[in-house]
């Protein structure tokens, strides 16, 4: 499975089996995380067999078996959330290519996980493991609701919008607008405190679908 196939197959999974991650899986995930940390100056960290990232009420009502997760962290900066969204999207899709499932947790994680990353700023976690199910596609808007797409739009833009609609966003609102003008592309997004992370998530998916060689972000 390549990254584009993973993008199609990845869905939110909140419940996981007790099957532990294999050592080679852990090694590959850590290598991918480190690549992203170096590329974007981040401090993401994989935690294994650690069960306190999700609060008790969420575990009781929504989640199960969250024992492995990636802390989304870095030094405070104006674009930290966007960088973590972008890098986090890469790691999530990479995990999918390994046969794993993921869940981006932006609001209901245990803030005490910051102690594992030298108290860097943490914006959330990504649960990772073997899902009890593969999840289901989220309800999605159509391309015309989130872009200025039309019949004459280039194929790369159409592919980019299709990919952007597969990105996880806060509360699945998909409150973004992507516009194309020649080879220039812009994005507007308004999801409150989750805006930065959502922009990063959406940009990564758009880049993967459209091909970064075809356009420039404004």
C-alpha positions as a printed Julia matrix, in Angstrom:
218×3 Matrix{Float64}:
   0.0    0.0     0.0
   1.41   3.4    -0.95
   0.61   6.74    0.68
  -2.16   7.61   -1.77
  -3.85   4.27   -1.18
  -3.44   4.8     2.55
  -5.18   8.17    2.23
  -8.23   6.43    0.75
  -8.27   3.63    3.32
  -7.51   5.62    6.49
 -10.5    6.25    8.74
 -10.76   7.27   12.39
 -10.48   4.25   14.69
 -11.08   4.72   18.41
 -11.03   1.09   19.57
  -7.99  -1.16   19.43
  -7.13  -4.79   20.05
  -4.65  -5.94   22.66
  -2.15  -7.03   19.99
   1.18  -5.33   20.74
   3.09  -3.45   18.06
   5.88  -5.54   16.61
   9.44  -4.32   17.12
   9.94  -3.68   13.4
   6.75  -1.59   13.37
   7.99   0.46   16.3
  11.35   0.98   14.61
   9.75   2.13   11.35
   7.37   4.5    13.13
  10.19   6.01   15.17
  12.26   6.52   12.02
   9.36   8.26   10.26
   8.67  10.44   13.3
  12.33  11.41   13.53
  12.39  12.32    9.81
   9.45  14.65   10.37
  10.94  16.08   13.56
  14.12  16.99   11.7
  12.32  18.33    8.63
   9.95  20.56   10.61
  11.89  21.19   13.85
   9.4   19.31   16.02
   9.47  17.08   19.11
   6.9   14.4    18.3
   7.39  11.2    20.32
   6.02   7.66   20.12
   4.81   6.16   23.4
   4.37   2.39   23.68
   2.22   0.51   26.21
   1.24   3.71   28.02
  -2.46   3.89   28.87
  -2.96   7.35   30.36
  -3.2    9.55   27.26
  -7.0    9.45   27.09
  -9.1   10.4    30.1
 -11.25   7.79   31.86
 -14.59   9.13   30.67
 -13.55   9.06   27.01
 -12.21   5.52   27.43
 -15.52   4.5    29.0
 -17.76   6.08   26.38
 -15.79   6.23   23.11
 -12.38   4.61   23.14
 -10.83   1.28   23.99
  -7.34  -0.15   24.06
  -5.42   3.09   23.41
  -1.98   2.02   24.63
   0.28   3.41   21.93
   0.26   7.0    20.77
   2.32   9.77   19.25
   2.63  13.02   21.17
   2.25  16.04   18.88
   4.72  18.51   20.33
   7.27  21.19   19.56
   8.74  24.52   20.6
   6.13  27.29   20.71
   6.02  29.25   17.46
   3.45  31.03   15.29
   3.15  28.07   12.91
   3.71  25.15   15.29
   0.15  23.83   15.03
   0.26  23.85   11.23
   3.63  22.07   11.18
   2.32  19.42   13.56
  -0.8   18.99   11.46
   1.3   18.5     8.34
   3.82  16.14    9.96
   1.11  14.3    11.86
  -0.76  13.62    8.63
   2.38  12.09    7.16
   2.87   9.79   10.14
  -0.8    8.75   10.19
  -0.78   7.74    6.55
   2.57   6.02    6.93
   1.14   4.0     9.83
  -1.74   2.99    7.56
   0.74   1.65    4.98
   2.11  -0.6     7.75
  -1.34  -2.06    8.41
  -2.02   0.05   11.5
  -4.94   2.31   12.38
  -4.93   5.78   13.92
  -7.04   8.38   15.69
  -6.14  12.09   15.82
  -7.09  13.3    19.31
  -7.02  17.08   19.49
  -9.21  17.93   22.46
  -9.76  15.0    24.81
  -6.22  13.84   25.54
  -4.55  13.97   28.95
  -2.44  17.15   29.13
   0.03  15.44   31.44
   1.66  13.76   28.41
   3.71  16.96   28.06
   6.05  15.58   30.72
   7.3   13.0    28.22
   8.51  15.67   25.79
  10.3   17.99   28.22
   7.15  20.08   28.61
   7.16  21.29   25.02
   3.87  22.63   23.7
   1.51  19.73   22.99
  -1.53  20.13   20.73
  -2.8   16.55   20.84
  -1.92  12.92   20.27
  -2.32  10.31   17.56
  -3.47   6.93   18.88
  -1.95   4.08   16.86
  -2.43   0.32   16.87
  -4.42  -2.54   15.42
  -8.02  -1.44   15.19
 -10.94  -3.64   16.19
 -12.38  -2.4    12.88
 -11.03  -0.37    9.98
 -13.41   2.51   10.71
 -15.88   4.04    8.3
 -15.62   7.01    5.9
 -16.59  10.3     7.52
 -19.49  12.31    6.17
 -18.03  14.65    3.59
 -18.86  17.85    1.8
 -18.56  18.0    -1.98
 -15.72  19.71   -3.84
 -17.76  22.78   -4.78
 -18.46  23.5    -1.09
 -14.78  23.75   -0.18
 -13.17  25.19   -3.31
 -13.57  27.28   -6.44
 -13.41  24.15   -8.58
 -15.11  24.22  -11.97
 -15.15  22.31  -15.24
 -12.01  24.02  -16.51
  -9.98  23.42  -13.31
  -6.74  21.51  -13.98
  -6.72  17.83  -13.13
  -4.12  18.3   -10.4
  -6.43  20.76   -8.6
  -9.37  18.35   -8.81
  -7.19  15.59   -7.39
  -5.96  17.89   -4.64
  -9.47  18.8    -3.54
 -10.51  15.15   -3.56
  -7.55  14.39   -1.31
  -8.21  17.39    0.98
 -11.72  16.1     1.64
 -10.18  12.92    3.05
  -8.23  14.82    5.71
  -9.41  14.62    9.33
 -10.64  17.98   10.63
 -11.96  19.14   14.01
 -15.44  17.73   14.61
 -15.4   16.76   10.91
 -16.64  20.24   10.02
 -14.44  20.64    6.92
 -14.63  24.42    7.39
 -12.06  25.32    4.75
 -11.95  26.96    1.35
  -9.21  26.25   -1.19
  -8.87  28.48   -4.23
  -6.79  28.04   -7.37
  -5.52  30.83   -9.6
  -3.15  29.52  -12.24
  -0.48  27.58  -10.37
  -1.14  29.47   -7.13
  -3.3   27.93   -4.42
  -4.6   29.53   -1.23
  -6.46  28.15    1.76
  -8.76  29.73    4.32
  -9.79  27.78    7.41
 -11.67  28.7    10.57
 -11.85  26.01   13.24
 -11.04  28.09   16.31
  -8.18  26.68   18.35
  -7.84  23.79   15.88
  -7.33  26.02   12.83
  -3.55  25.66   12.58
  -3.54  21.87   12.89
  -6.4   21.56   10.42
  -4.58  23.71    7.86
  -1.55  21.44    8.16
  -3.63  18.28    7.82
  -5.48  19.63    4.8
  -2.34  20.94    3.1
  -0.59  17.59    3.44
  -3.49  15.74    1.86
  -3.82  18.32   -0.91
  -0.07  18.14   -1.63
  -0.24  14.36   -1.85
  -3.23  14.41   -4.18
  -2.24  17.33   -6.39
   1.51  16.77   -6.55
   3.71  19.52   -5.13
   5.43  19.97   -8.49
   2.2   21.34  -10.0
   1.52  24.41   -7.84
   2.65  26.79   -5.1
   0.87  27.73   -1.88
   0.18  31.43   -1.43
